[in-house]
Coordinates of N, CA, C and O in Angstrom, one line a residue:
M120 N 0.9 -1.2 0.0 CA 0.0 0.0 0.0 C 0.9 1.2 0.0 O 1.9 1.3 0.7
T121 N 0.5 2.3 -0.7 CA 1.3 3.5 -0.8 C 0.4 4.7 -0.6 O -0.8 4.7 -1.0
L122 N 0.9 5.7 0.0 CA 0.2 7.0 0.2 C 0.4 7.9 -1.0 O -0.1 9.0 -1.1
Q123 N 1.3 7.5 -2.0 CA 1.5 8.3 -3.2 C 0.2 8.3 -4.0 O -0.6 7.4 -4.0
P124 N 0.1 9.4 -4.9 CA -1.0 9.3 -5.9 C -0.6 8.2 -6.9 O 0.6 7.9 -7.1
I125 N -1.6 7.5 -7.4 CA -1.4 6.3 -8.2 C -1.9 6.6 -9.7 O -3.0 7.2 -9.9
A126 N -1.1 6.3 -10.6 CA -1.5 6.5 -12.0 C -1.4 5.1 -12.8 O -0.5 4.3 -12.6
L127 N -2.4 4.9 -13.6 CA -2.4 3.8 -14.6 C -2.2 4.3 -16.0 O -3.0 5.2 -16.4
V128 N -1.2 3.9 -16.6 CA -0.9 4.3 -18.0 C -1.0 3.0 -18.9 O -0.3 2.1 -18.8
T129 N -2.0 3.0 -19.8 CA -2.2 1.9 -20.6 C -1.2 1.9 -21.8 O -0.7 3.0 -22.2
G130 N -0.8 0.7 -22.3 CA 0.2 0.7 -23.3 C 1.5 1.3 -23.0 O 2.0 2.1 -23.8
S131 N 2.0 1.1 -21.8 CA 3.1 1.9 -21.3 C 4.4 1.0 -21.2 O 5.3 1.4 -20.5
S132 N 4.4 0.0 -22.0 CA 5.7 -0.8 -22.0 C 6.7 -0.3 -23.0 O 7.9 -0.7 -23.0
R133 N 6.3 0.7 -23.8 CA 7.2 1.2 -24.8 C 6.6 2.6 -25.4 O 5.5 3.0 -25.0
G134 N 7.4 3.2 -26.2 CA 7.0 4.4 -26.9 C 6.5 5.6 -26.0 O 7.0 5.8 -24.9
I135 N 5.5 6.3 -26.4 CA 4.9 7.4 -25.7 C 4.5 7.0 -24.3 O 4.7 7.7 -23.3
G136 N 3.8 5.8 -24.2 CA 3.3 5.4 -22.9 C 4.4 5.2 -21.9 O 4.2 5.5 -20.7
A137 N 5.5 4.6 -22.3 CA 6.6 4.4 -21.4 C 7.2 5.7 -20.9 O 7.5 5.9 -19.7
E138 N 7.3 6.7 -21.8 CA 7.8 8.0 -21.4 C 6.9 8.7 -20.4 O 7.3 9.4 -19.5
I139 N 5.5 8.5 -20.7 CA 4.6 9.1 -19.8 C 4.7 8.5 -18.4 O 4.7 9.2 -17.4
A140 N 4.8 7.2 -18.3 CA 4.9 6.5 -17.1 C 6.1 7.0 -16.3 O 6.1 7.3 -15.1
I141 N 7.3 7.1 -17.0 CA 8.5 7.5 -16.3 C 8.4 8.9 -15.8 O 8.8 9.3 -14.7
A142 N 7.8 9.8 -16.6 CA 7.6 11.2 -16.2 C 6.7 11.3 -15.0 O 6.9 12.1 -14.1
L143 N 5.6 10.6 -15.0 CA 4.7 10.6 -13.9 C 5.4 10.1 -12.6 O 5.2 10.7 -11.5
A144 N 6.2 9.1 -12.7 CA 6.9 8.6 -11.6 C 7.9 9.7 -11.1 O 8.0 9.8 -9.8
R145 N 8.5 10.4 -12.0 CA 9.4 11.5 -11.5 C 8.6 12.6 -10.8 O 9.1 13.2 -9.9
D146 N 7.3 12.7 -11.1 CA 6.5 13.7 -10.5 C 5.8 13.2 -9.2 O 5.0 13.9 -8.6
G147 N 6.2 11.9 -8.8 CA 5.8 11.4 -7.5 C 4.6 10.4 -7.5 O 4.2 10.0 -6.5
F148 N 4.2 10.0 -8.7 CA 3.2 9.0 -8.8 C 3.7 7.6 -8.6 O 4.8 7.3 -9.1
A149 N 3.0 6.7 -8.0 CA 3.2 5.3 -8.1 C 2.6 4.8 -9.4 O 1.5 5.2 -9.8
L150 N 3.2 3.9 -10.2 CA 2.8 3.7 -11.5 C 2.4 2.2 -11.7 O 3.0 1.3 -11.3
A151 N 1.2 2.1 -12.4 CA 0.8 0.8 -12.9 C 1.1 0.8 -14.4 O 0.5 1.6 -15.2
V152 N 2.0 0.0 -14.8 CA 2.5 -0.1 -16.2 C 1.8 -1.2 -16.9 O 1.9 -2.4 -16.5
N153 N 1.0 -0.9 -17.9 CA 0.2 -1.9 -18.6 C 0.8 -2.3 -19.9 O 1.4 -1.5 -20.6
Y154 N 0.7 -3.6 -20.2 CA 1.2 -4.1 -21.4 C 0.2 -5.2 -21.9 O -0.6 -5.8 -21.1
V155 N 0.3 -5.6 -23.2 CA -0.5 -6.7 -23.7 C 0.3 -7.9 -23.8 O -0.1 -9.0 -23.3
R156 N 1.4 -7.9 -24.5 CA 2.2 -9.1 -24.8 C 3.7 -9.0 -24.3 O 4.2 -10.1 -23.8
D157 N 4.3 -7.9 -24.3 CA 5.7 -7.8 -24.1 C 6.0 -7.5 -22.6 O 6.3 -6.4 -22.2
A158 N 6.0 -8.6 -21.8 CA 6.3 -8.5 -20.4 C 7.7 -8.0 -20.1 O 8.0 -7.3 -19.2
E159 N 8.6 -8.4 -21.0 CA 10.0 -8.0 -20.8 C 10.2 -6.5 -21.0 O 10.9 -5.8 -20.2
A160 N 9.5 -5.9 -22.0 CA 9.6 -4.4 -22.2 C 8.9 -3.7 -21.0 O 9.4 -2.7 -20.5
A161 N 7.8 -4.2 -20.5 CA 7.1 -3.6 -19.3 C 8.1 -3.7 -18.1 O 8.1 -2.7 -17.3
G162 N 8.8 -4.8 -18.0 CA 9.7 -5.0 -16.9 C 10.8 -3.9 -16.9 O 11.3 -3.5 -15.9
R163 N 11.3 -3.6 -18.1 CA 12.3 -2.6 -18.2 C 11.8 -1.2 -17.8 O 12.6 -0.4 -17.1
V164 N 10.5 -0.9 -18.1 CA 10.0 0.4 -17.6 C 9.9 0.4 -16.1 O 10.2 1.4 -15.4
V165 N 9.4 -0.7 -15.6 CA 9.2 -0.8 -14.1 C 10.6 -0.7 -13.5 O 10.8 0.0 -12.5
K166 N 11.6 -1.3 -14.0 CA 13.0 -1.2 -13.4 C 13.5 0.2 -13.5 O 14.1 0.6 -12.5
A167 N 13.3 0.9 -14.6 CA 13.7 2.2 -14.7 C 13.1 3.1 -13.7 O 13.8 4.0 -13.1
I168 N 11.9 2.9 -13.4 CA 11.2 3.7 -12.4 C 11.7 3.4 -11.0 O 12.0 4.2 -10.2
R169 N 11.8 2.1 -10.7 CA 12.3 1.7 -9.4 C 13.8 2.1 -9.2 O 14.2 2.5 -8.1
D170 N 14.6 2.0 -10.2 CA 16.0 2.4 -10.1 C 16.1 3.9 -9.8 O 17.1 4.3 -9.2
A171 N 15.1 4.7 -10.2 CA 15.1 6.1 -9.9 C 14.5 6.4 -8.5 O 14.3 7.6 -8.2
G172 N 14.1 5.3 -7.8 CA 13.5 5.5 -6.5 C 12.0 5.5 -6.4 O 11.4 5.8 -5.4
G173 N 11.4 5.2 -7.6 CA 9.9 5.2 -7.6 C 9.3 3.9 -7.4 O 10.0 2.9 -7.1
I174 N 8.0 3.9 -7.4 CA 7.2 2.6 -7.2 C 6.5 2.3 -8.5 O 5.8 3.2 -9.1
A175 N 6.5 1.1 -8.9 CA 5.9 0.7 -10.1 C 5.7 -0.8 -10.1 O 6.4 -1.6 -9.5
E176 N 4.6 -1.2 -10.8 CA 4.2 -2.6 -11.0 C 3.7 -2.8 -12.4 O 3.1 -1.9 -13.0
A177 N 4.0 -3.9 -13.0 CA 3.5 -4.2 -14.4 C 2.2 -5.0 -14.3 O 2.0 -5.9 -13.4
F178 N 1.2 -4.7 -15.2 CA -0.1 -5.3 -15.2 C -0.4 -5.7 -16.7 O -0.5 -4.8 -17.6
Q179 N -0.7 -7.0 -16.9 CA -1.0 -7.4 -18.3 C -2.5 -7.4 -18.5 O -3.3 -7.8 -17.6
A180 N -2.9 -6.8 -19.6 CA -4.3 -6.7 -20.0 C -4.4 -6.2 -21.4 O -3.7 -5.3 -21.8
D181 N -5.4 -6.7 -22.1 CA -5.7 -6.2 -23.5 C -6.9 -5.3 -23.3 O -8.0 -5.7 -23.1
V182 N -6.6 -4.0 -23.4 CA -7.7 -3.0 -23.2 C -8.8 -3.0 -24.3 O -9.9 -2.5 -24.1
A183 N -8.5 -3.7 -25.4 CA -9.6 -3.9 -26.4 C -10.7 -4.8 -25.9 O -11.8 -4.8 -26.5
N184 N -10.4 -5.6 -24.9 CA -11.4 -6.5 -24.3 C -12.0 -5.8 -23.1 O -11.3 -5.5 -22.1
A185 N -13.3 -5.5 -23.1 CA -13.9 -4.7 -22.0 C -13.7 -5.4 -20.7 O -13.6 -4.8 -19.6
T186 N -13.8 -6.8 -20.7 CA -13.7 -7.5 -19.4 C -12.3 -7.3 -18.8 O -12.1 -7.1 -17.6
E187 N -11.3 -7.4 -19.7 CA -9.9 -7.3 -19.3 C -9.6 -5.8 -18.8 O -8.9 -5.6 -17.9
A188 N -10.2 -4.9 -19.5 CA -10.0 -3.5 -19.2 C -10.6 -3.2 -17.8 O -9.9 -2.6 -16.9
A189 N -11.8 -3.7 -17.5 CA -12.3 -3.5 -16.1 C -11.5 -4.3 -15.1 O -11.3 -3.8 -14.0
G190 N -11.0 -5.5 -15.5 CA -10.2 -6.2 -14.5 C -8.9 -5.5 -14.3 O -8.3 -5.6 -13.1
L191 N -8.3 -4.8 -15.3 CA -7.1 -4.1 -15.1 C -7.3 -3.0 -14.0 O -6.4 -2.9 -13.1
V192 N -8.3 -2.2 -14.1 CA -8.6 -1.2 -13.1 C -8.7 -1.8 -11.7 O -8.2 -1.4 -10.7
A193 N -9.5 -2.9 -11.7 CA -9.7 -3.6 -10.4 C -8.4 -4.1 -9.8 O -8.2 -3.9 -8.6
N194 N -7.5 -4.6 -10.6 CA -6.3 -5.2 -10.1 C -5.3 -4.0 -9.6 O -4.6 -4.2 -8.6
V195 N -5.4 -2.9 -10.3 CA -4.5 -1.8 -9.9 C -5.0 -1.3 -8.6 O -4.2 -1.0 -7.6
V196 N -6.3 -1.1 -8.4 CA -6.9 -0.6 -7.2 C -6.6 -1.6 -6.0 O -6.2 -1.2 -4.9
A197 N -6.7 -2.9 -6.3 CA -6.4 -3.9 -5.3 C -5.0 -3.8 -4.8 O -4.6 -4.0 -3.7
R198 N -4.1 -3.6 -5.8 CA -2.6 -3.6 -5.5 C -2.2 -2.3 -4.8 O -1.5 -2.4 -3.8
F199 N -2.7 -1.2 -5.2 CA -2.2 0.1 -4.7 C -3.2 0.8 -3.7 O -2.8 1.7 -3.0
G200 N -4.4 0.3 -3.7 CA -5.4 0.9 -2.7 C -6.1 2.1 -3.3 O -6.9 2.7 -2.5
G201 N -6.0 2.4 -4.5 CA -6.8 3.5 -5.1 C -6.3 3.8 -6.5 O -5.4 3.1 -7.1
L202 N -6.8 4.9 -7.1 CA -6.4 5.3 -8.4 C -6.7 6.8 -8.5 O -7.8 7.3 -8.2
H203 N -5.7 7.6 -8.9 CA -5.8 9.0 -9.0 C -5.8 9.5 -10.5 O -6.3 10.6 -10.8
C204 N -5.1 8.8 -11.3 CA -4.9 9.3 -12.7 C -5.0 8.1 -13.6 O -4.3 7.1 -13.4
L205 N -5.8 8.2 -14.7 CA -5.8 7.2 -15.8 C -5.4 7.9 -17.0 O -5.9 8.9 -17.4
V206 N -4.4 7.3 -17.7 CA -3.9 7.8 -19.0 C -4.2 6.7 -20.0 O -3.7 5.6 -20.0
N207 N -5.2 7.0 -20.8 CA -5.6 6.1 -21.9 C -4.7 6.3 -23.1 O -4.9 7.1 -24.0
N208 N -3.6 5.6 -23.1 CA -2.6 5.7 -24.1 C -2.5 4.6 -25.2 O -2.2 4.8 -26.3
A209 N -2.9 3.4 -24.8 CA -2.8 2.3 -25.7 C -3.6 2.5 -27.0 O -4.7 3.0 -27.0
G210 N -2.9 2.2 -28.1 CA -3.5 2.4 -29.4 C -2.9 1.6 -30.4 O -1.7 1.1 -30.3
V211 N -3.6 1.4 -31.5 CA -3.1 0.6 -32.6 C -3.3 1.4 -33.9 O -4.2 2.3 -33.9
Y212 N -2.5 1.2 -34.9 CA -2.6 1.8 -36.2 C -2.7 0.8 -37.3 O -2.0 -0.2 -37.3
A213 N -3.6 1.1 -38.2 CA -3.7 0.3 -39.4 C -4.2 1.3 -40.5 O -5.2 2.0 -40.2
G214 N -3.6 1.3 -41.7 CA -4.0 2.1 -42.7 C -4.4 1.4 -44.0 O -4.0 0.2 -44.1
G215 N -5.0 2.1 -44.8 CA -5.4 1.5 -46.1 C -6.4 2.3 -46.8 O -7.1 3.1 -46.2
A216 N -6.4 2.2 -48.2 CA -7.4 2.9 -48.9 C -8.8 2.5 -48.5 O -9.0 1.5 -47.9
L217 N -9.8 3.3 -49.0 CA -11.2 3.0 -48.6 C -11.6 1.5 -48.9 O -12.2 0.9 -48.1
E218 N -11.1 1.1 -50.1 CA -11.5 -0.3 -50.5 C -10.9 -1.4 -49.6 O -11.4 -2.5 -49.5
Q219 N -9.8 -1.0 -48.8 CA -9.1 -1.9 -47.9 C -9.6 -1.8 -46.5 O -9.3 -2.6 -45.6
S220 N -10.4 -0.8 -46.2 CA -10.9 -0.5 -44.8 C -12.1 -1.3 -44.6 O -13.2 -0.7 -44.4
D221 N -12.0 -2.6 -44.5 CA -13.2 -3.5 -44.3 C -13.6 -3.4 -42.8 O -12.9 -2.8 -42.0
A222 N -14.6 -4.2 -42.5 CA -15.2 -4.2 -41.1 C -14.2 -4.7 -40.1 O -14.1 -4.1 -39.0
A223 N -13.4 -5.6 -40.5 CA -12.4 -6.2 -39.5 C -11.4 -5.2 -39.2 O -11.0 -5.1 -38.0
L224 N -10.9 -4.4 -40.1 CA -9.9 -3.4 -39.8 C -10.5 -2.3 -38.9 O -9.8 -1.9 -38.0
V225 N -11.7 -1.8 -39.3 CA -12.3 -0.8 -38.5 C -12.6 -1.3 -37.1 O -12.3 -0.6 -36.1
E226 N -13.1 -2.5 -37.0 CA -13.4 -3.0 -35.6 C -12.1 -3.1 -34.8 O -12.1 -2.9 -33.6
R227 N -11.0 -3.6 -35.4 CA -9.7 -3.7 -34.7 C -9.3 -2.3 -34.1 O -8.9 -2.2 -33.0
L228 N -9.3 -1.3 -35.0 CA -8.9 0.0 -34.6 C -9.8 0.6 -33.5 O -9.3 1.1 -32.4
F229 N -11.1 0.5 -33.6 CA -12.0 1.0 -32.7 C -12.0 0.3 -31.4 O -12.2 0.8 -30.3
A230 N -11.8 -1.0 -31.4 CA -11.8 -1.8 -30.2 C -10.7 -1.3 -29.2 O -11.0 -1.2 -28.0
T231 N -9.5 -1.0 -29.7 CA -8.4 -0.5 -28.9 C -8.5 1.0 -28.7 O -8.4 1.5 -27.5
N232 N -8.7 1.7 -29.7 CA -8.5 3.2 -29.7 C -9.7 3.9 -29.1 O -9.6 5.0 -28.6
V233 N -10.9 3.3 -29.2 CA -12.1 4.0 -28.7 C -12.8 3.2 -27.6 O -13.0 3.7 -26.5
F234 N -13.1 1.9 -27.9 CA -13.9 1.2 -26.9 C -13.0 0.9 -25.7 O -13.6 0.8 -24.5
G235 N -11.7 0.7 -25.8 CA -10.8 0.6 -24.7 C -10.9 1.7 -23.7 O -11.1 1.5 -22.5
P236 N -10.6 3.0 -24.2 CA -10.8 4.1 -23.3 C -12.1 4.2 -22.7 O -12.3 4.6 -21.5
M237 N -13.2 3.9 -23.4 CA -14.5 4.0 -22.8 C -14.7 3.0 -21.7 O -15.2 3.3 -20.6
A238 N -14.2 1.7 -21.9 CA -14.3 0.7 -20.8 C -13.5 1.1 -19.6 O -13.9 0.9 -18.5
L239 N -12.3 1.5 -19.8 CA -11.4 1.9 -18.7 C -11.9 3.1 -18.0 O -11.9 3.1 -16.7
T240 N -12.4 4.1 -18.7 CA -13.0 5.2 -18.0 C -14.2 4.8 -17.2 O -14.4 5.3 -16.0
R241 N -15.1 4.0 -17.7 CA -16.3 3.5 -17.0 C -15.9 2.8 -15.7 O -16.5 3.0 -14.7
A242 N -14.8 2.0 -15.8 CA -14.4 1.2 -14.6 C -13.7 2.1 -13.6 O -13.7 1.8 -12.4
A243 N -13.1 3.2 -14.1 CA -12.2 4.0 -13.2 C -12.9 5.1 -12.5 O -12.4 5.6 -11.4
V244 N -14.0 5.6 -13.0 CA -14.6 6.9 -12.5 C -14.9 6.8 -11.0 O -14.8 7.8 -10.3
A245 N -15.5 5.7 -10.5 CA -15.8 5.6 -9.1 C -14.6 5.8 -8.2 O -14.6 6.5 -7.2
H246 N -13.5 5.2 -8.6 CA -12.2 5.2 -7.9 C -11.6 6.6 -8.0 O -11.1 7.2 -7.0
L247 N -11.7 7.2 -9.2 CA -11.2 8.6 -9.4 C -12.0 9.6 -8.6 O -11.4 10.5 -8.0
A248 N -13.3 9.4 -8.5 CA -14.2 10.3 -7.8 C -13.8 10.3 -6.3 O -13.7 11.3 -5.6
A249 N -13.6 9.1 -5.8 CA -13.2 8.9 -4.4 C -11.8 9.6 -4.1 O -11.6 10.2 -3.1
A250 N -10.9 9.4 -5.1 CA -9.6 10.1 -4.9 C -9.7 11.6 -4.9 O -9.1 12.3 -4.2
G251 N -10.6 12.1 -5.8 CA -10.7 13.5 -5.9 C -11.4 14.1 -4.7 O -11.0 15.2 -4.2
A252 N -12.3 13.4 -4.1 CA -12.9 13.8 -2.9 C -12.0 13.8 -1.7 O -12.1 14.7 -0.8
A253 N -11.1 12.9 -1.7 CA -10.2 12.7 -0.5 C -8.9 13.5 -0.6 O -8.2 13.7 0.4
G254 N -8.5 13.9 -1.8 CA -7.2 14.5 -2.0 C -7.3 15.9 -2.4 O -8.4 16.6 -2.4
P255 N -6.1 16.5 -2.8 CA -6.1 17.9 -3.2 C -6.8 18.2 -4.5 O -7.1 17.3 -5.2
A256 N -7.3 19.4 -4.6 CA -8.1 19.7 -5.8 C -7.3 19.4 -7.1 O -6.1 19.7 -7.2
G257 N -8.0 18.8 -8.0 CA -7.3 18.5 -9.3 C -6.6 17.2 -9.4 O -6.0 16.9 -10.4
V258 N -6.5 16.4 -8.3 CA -5.7 15.2 -8.2 C -6.3 14.1 -9.1 O -5.6 13.3 -9.6
A259 N -7.6 14.1 -9.3 CA -8.3 13.0 -10.1 C -8.3 13.5 -11.5 O -8.9 14.5 -11.9
S260 N -7.7 12.7 -12.4 CA -7.6 13.1 -13.8 C -7.6 11.9 -14.7 O -7.1 10.8 -14.4
I261 N -8.2 12.2 -15.9 CA -8.1 11.2 -17.0 C -7.5 12.0 -18.2 O -7.9 13.1 -18.5
V262 N -6.5 11.4 -18.8 CA -5.8 11.9 -19.9 C -5.9 10.9 -21.1 O -5.5 9.8 -21.0
N263 N -6.5 11.4 -22.2 CA -6.7 10.5 -23.4 C -5.6 11.0 -24.4 O -5.6 12.1 -24.8
I264 N -4.8 10.0 -24.8 CA -3.8 10.3 -25.8 C -4.5 10.1 -27.2 O -4.8 9.0 -27.6
T265 N -4.7 11.2 -27.9 CA -5.3 11.1 -29.2 C -4.2 11.3 -30.3 O -3.2 10.6 -30.2
S266 N -4.4 12.1 -31.3 CA -3.4 12.3 -32.3 C -3.8 13.5 -33.2 O -5.0 13.8 -33.3
V267 N -2.8 14.1 -33.8 CA -3.1 15.1 -34.8 C -3.9 14.5 -35.9 O -4.6 15.2 -36.7
A268 N -3.9 13.2 -36.0 CA -4.6 12.5 -37.1 C -6.1 12.7 -36.9 O -6.9 12.6 -37.9
A269 N -6.6 13.1 -35.7 CA -8.0 13.3 -35.5 C -8.5 14.5 -36.4 O -9.7 14.5 -36.7
R270 N -7.6 15.4 -36.8 CA -8.0 16.5 -37.6 C -7.2 16.6 -38.9 O -7.1 17.7 -39.5
A271 N -6.7 15.5 -39.3 CA -5.9 15.4 -40.5 C -6.7 14.8 -41.7 O -7.7 14.3 -41.6
E272 N -6.1 15.0 -42.9 CA -6.6 14.4 -44.1 C -5.5 13.5 -44.7 O -4.8 13.9 -45.5
W273 N -5.4 12.3 -44.1 CA -4.4 11.4 -44.5 C -4.9 10.4 -45.5 O -5.9 9.7 -45.2
T274 N -4.3 10.4 -46.7 CA -4.7 9.4 -47.6 C -4.5 8.0 -47.1 O -3.4 7.7 -46.6
G275 N -5.5 7.2 -47.1 CA -5.4 5.8 -46.5 C -5.5 5.7 -45.0 O -5.3 4.7 -44.5
G276 N -5.8 6.8 -44.4 CA -5.9 6.8 -42.9 C -7.3 7.1 -42.3 O -7.4 7.4 -41.2
S277 N -8.3 6.9 -43.1 CA -9.6 7.3 -42.7 C -10.1 6.6 -41.4 O -10.6 7.2 -40.5
A278 N -9.9 5.3 -41.3 CA -10.4 4.6 -40.1 C -9.6 5.0 -38.9 O -10.2 5.2 -37.8
Y279 N -8.3 5.1 -39.0 CA -7.5 5.5 -37.9 C -7.8 6.9 -37.5 O -8.0 7.2 -36.3
C280 N -7.9 7.8 -38.4 CA -8.2 9.2 -38.1 C -9.6 9.3 -37.4 O -9.8 10.1 -36.5
A281 N -10.5 8.5 -37.9 CA -11.9 8.5 -37.3 C -11.8 8.0 -35.9 O -12.5 8.6 -35.0
S282 N -11.0 7.0 -35.6 CA -10.9 6.5 -34.2 C -10.4 7.6 -33.3 O -10.8 7.7 -32.1
K283 N -9.4 8.3 -33.7 CA -8.8 9.4 -32.9 C -9.8 10.6 -32.7 O -9.8 11.2 -31.7
A284 N -10.5 10.9 -33.8 CA -11.5 11.9 -33.7 C -12.6 11.5 -32.7 O -13.1 12.3 -31.9
A285 N -12.9 10.2 -32.6 CA -13.9 9.7 -31.7 C -13.4 9.9 -30.3 O -14.2 10.3 -29.4
V286 N -12.1 9.7 -30.0 CA -11.6 9.9 -28.7 C -11.6 11.4 -28.3 O -11.9 11.7 -27.1
E287 N -11.4 12.3 -29.2 CA -11.5 13.7 -28.9 C -13.0 14.0 -28.5 O -13.2 14.8 -27.5
A288 N -14.0 13.4 -29.2 CA -15.4 13.6 -28.8 C -15.7 13.1 -27.5 O -16.4 13.7 -26.6
L289 N -15.1 11.9 -27.2 CA -15.3 11.3 -25.8 C -14.7 12.2 -24.8 O -15.4 12.4 -23.7
T290 N -13.6 12.8 -25.0 CA -12.9 13.6 -24.1 C -13.8 14.8 -23.7 O -14.0 15.2 -22.6
R291 N -14.3 15.5 -24.8 CA -15.2 16.7 -24.5 C -16.4 16.3 -23.7 O -16.8 17.0 -22.8
C292 N -17.1 15.2 -24.1 CA -18.3 14.8 -23.4 C -18.0 14.3 -22.0 O -18.7 14.7 -21.0
H293 N -16.9 13.6 -21.8 CA -16.6 13.1 -20.4 C -16.1 14.3 -19.5 O -16.4 14.2 -18.3
A294 N -15.5 15.2 -20.1 CA -15.1 16.4 -19.3 C -16.3 17.2 -18.8 O -16.4 17.6 -17.7
A295 N -17.3 17.3 -19.7 CA -18.5 18.0 -19.3 C -19.3 17.2 -18.2 O -19.9 17.8 -17.3
E296 N -19.2 15.9 -18.4 CA -20.0 15.0 -17.5 C -19.3 14.9 -16.1 O -19.9 14.9 -15.1
R297 N -18.0 14.7 -16.1 CA -17.2 14.4 -14.9 C -16.6 15.6 -14.3 O -16.2 15.5 -13.1
G298 N -16.3 16.6 -15.0 CA -15.7 17.8 -14.4 C -16.4 18.3 -13.2 O -15.8 18.6 -12.1
P299 N -17.7 18.5 -13.2 CA -18.4 18.9 -12.0 C -18.4 18.0 -10.9 O -18.7 18.3 -9.7
R300 N -17.9 16.7 -11.1 CA -17.8 15.7 -10.1 C -16.4 15.6 -9.6 O -16.0 14.6 -8.9
G301 N -15.5 16.5 -10.0 CA -14.2 16.5 -9.5 C -13.1 15.7 -10.3 O -12.0 15.5 -9.8
I302 N -13.5 15.3 -11.5 CA -12.5 14.6 -12.3 C -12.2 15.4 -13.6 O -13.1 15.6 -14.4
R303 N -11.0 15.8 -13.7 CA -10.6 16.5 -14.9 C -10.4 15.5 -16.1 O -9.8 14.4 -15.8
V304 N -10.8 15.8 -17.2 CA -10.7 15.0 -18.4 C -10.1 15.8 -19.5 O -10.7 16.8 -19.9
N305 N -8.9 15.4 -20.0 CA -8.2 16.2 -21.1 C -7.7 15.2 -22.1 O -7.6 14.0 -21.9
A306 N -7.4 15.8 -23.3 CA -6.7 15.0 -24.3 C -5.4 15.6 -24.7 O -5.3 16.9 -24.7
V307 N -4.5 14.8 -25.1 CA -3.2 15.3 -25.6 C -3.0 14.6 -27.0 O -3.2 13.4 -27.2
A308 N -2.8 15.5 -28.0 CA -2.7 15.0 -29.4 C -1.3 15.1 -30.0 O -0.9 16.2 -30.5
P309 N -0.5 14.1 -29.8 CA 0.9 14.2 -30.3 C 0.9 14.3 -31.8 O 0.0 13.8 -32.5
G310 N 2.0 14.9 -32.3 CA 2.3 14.8 -33.7 C 3.1 13.6 -34.0 O 3.2 12.7 -33.2
R311 N 3.8 13.5 -35.1 CA 4.6 12.4 -35.5 C 5.7 12.2 -34.5 O 6.5 13.1 -34.2
T312 N 5.8 11.1 -33.9 CA 6.8 10.8 -32.8 C 7.6 9.5 -33.1 O 7.0 8.6 -33.7
E313 N 8.8 9.5 -32.7 CA 9.7 8.4 -33.0 C 9.3 7.2 -32.1 O 9.9 7.1 -31.0
T314 N 8.4 6.4 -32.5 CA 7.9 5.2 -31.8 C 8.1 4.0 -32.7 O 8.5 4.1 -33.9
D315 N 7.9 2.8 -32.1 CA 8.0 1.6 -32.9 C 7.1 1.6 -34.1 O 7.5 1.2 -35.2
I316 N 5.9 2.1 -33.9 CA 4.9 2.1 -35.0 C 5.4 3.0 -36.2 O 5.4 2.6 -37.4
N317 N 5.9 4.2 -35.8 CA 6.4 5.1 -36.9 C 7.7 4.7 -37.5 O 7.9 4.9 -38.7
R318 N 8.6 4.1 -36.7 CA 9.8 3.6 -37.3 C 9.5 2.4 -38.3 O 10.1 2.4 -39.4
A319 N 8.5 1.6 -38.0 CA 8.2 0.5 -38.9 C 7.6 1.0 -40.2 O 7.7 0.4 -41.2
G320 N 6.9 2.2 -40.1 CA 6.3 2.7 -41.3 C 7.2 3.6 -42.1 O 6.8 4.1 -43.1

């Protein structure tokens, strides 16, 4: 059990998510580092945080699965005793011309990029509200990592861009809904960043 504020960062075994986790740990948060498959990479992030004097644990869950997403939040709360900050960072990319954007591709993108944050937010709000009521003003927070793609015109990127635009819409609506209840909801839209996905492309 820790008296530190607790943050859950999804998809934080690498890339932007790993850097967010490390930065939050530097700011005094205990970190729940989420990964889907690469336990070794998640372990490296946890080690980096611990080596710097922080507190971190790795949690496996596929946020595209609503049951696993809810279980992830429950496991983090059980381990740390609460939750103060949720960063919905996990995301996938797939591109293709309109003719290639079939239902399977769209469903894959929306399952992780849109339905995942919805499920996690739904599971987390009660814990975040409790943290907000018990802690200093502004401590309860949800941050959705979107993308400049939400407002871009990328040839072959319609499904991905639409998924990120949907997250921006969720952010606005959840901010209006949860802000008066003490939970801040914001989005951060990175531009092109040197991550595994972009290097592969």
